[in-house]
Amino acid sequence: MTFLAVHDALFAAYGPQRWWPARTPFEVMVSAVLTQNTAWTNVEKAIANLHAADAMDAEIILHAPPPRVAAWIRPAGYFNVKAKRLRNFCAWYVERGGGKTLRRLDTAALRHELLSINGVGPETADDILLYAFHRPIFVIDAYTRRLFSRLRMAEGDESYDTLRGQIEASLHREARGKRELVPLFNEYHALIVRHGKDVCKPRPRCELCCLAARCPAA
DNA sequence: ACCCAGGGTCATA
DNA sequence: TATGACCATGGG
């Protein structure tokens, strides 16, 4: 079973996911921080509050009193921590000249800078790289580890970058010349999250059998 | 009432 | 390097 085949099975089952649901690349970045260990429906409420306050802007968030930012993003949970993280991110974003300037950095440099921000870890950085900057980075999350671990295509306890490197290398080989990597990675991560929400619980080890009509748990 | 959600940081050993 | 505590809302 190839990584490409797993993607195709998921795509056949769920169809296009249309990630990342956001109006602008900056909104992708903000929501990537807000969605840390948080249900997306809660992030949507926080995003709506920011728009209602006309505050979906790095300068505004950066210069607003932290308690006010916390109030805007309250539904997303961890609001004090995340207000701080959003502030750190916006300080970097403004300091580095915004999206226009950042867009010119190569992927490795951009990733290194994102990881230097307090509050931006590997998954959040990769969400931003893939969905805001359209770089060919495969996002690893808990669903990804669980899926490939159960399919015996990964050990499950690899380091974040090791697993990401292995999957990226495999998909490079399997998709070379036939598929664009960015759209592939984009859809793949979204499909894994979609699948992860309702993978059959009675027989979780089968994973992909849930996609078949004959799955006993379906 | 309990569990989880589209993680990351920090203190401790 | 490897655990554990902590952050906090909202839906099932």
mmCIF file of C-alpha atoms (C1' of nucleotides) in Angstrom, chain B residues 1-12:
data_model
loop_
_atom_site.group_PDB
_atom_site.id
_atom_site.type_symbol
_atom_site.label_atom_id
_atom_site.label_comp_id
_atom_site.label_asym_id
_atom_site.label_seq_id
_atom_site.Cartn_x
_atom_site.Cartn_y
_atom_site.Cartn_z
ATOM 1 C "C1'" DA B 1 -20.566 13.959 34.641
ATOM 2 C "C1'" DC B 2 -16.821 12.747 31.488
ATOM 3 C "C1'" DC B 3 -14.110 13.063 27.170
ATOM 4 C "C1'" DC B 4 -12.166 15.136 23.405
ATOM 5 C "C1'" DA B 5 -10.805 18.772 20.036
ATOM 6 C "C1'" DG B 6 -7.217 20.546 13.283
ATOM 7 C "C1'" DG B 7 -0.733 21.740 20.175
ATOM 8 C "C1'" DG B 8 2.903 24.007 22.576
ATOM 9 C "C1'" DT B 9 5.632 25.511 26.515
ATOM 10 C "C1'" DC B 10 7.860 24.998 30.675
ATOM 11 C "C1'" DA B 11 9.616 22.729 34.893
ATOM 12 C "C1'" DT B 12 11.496 18.707 36.494
#
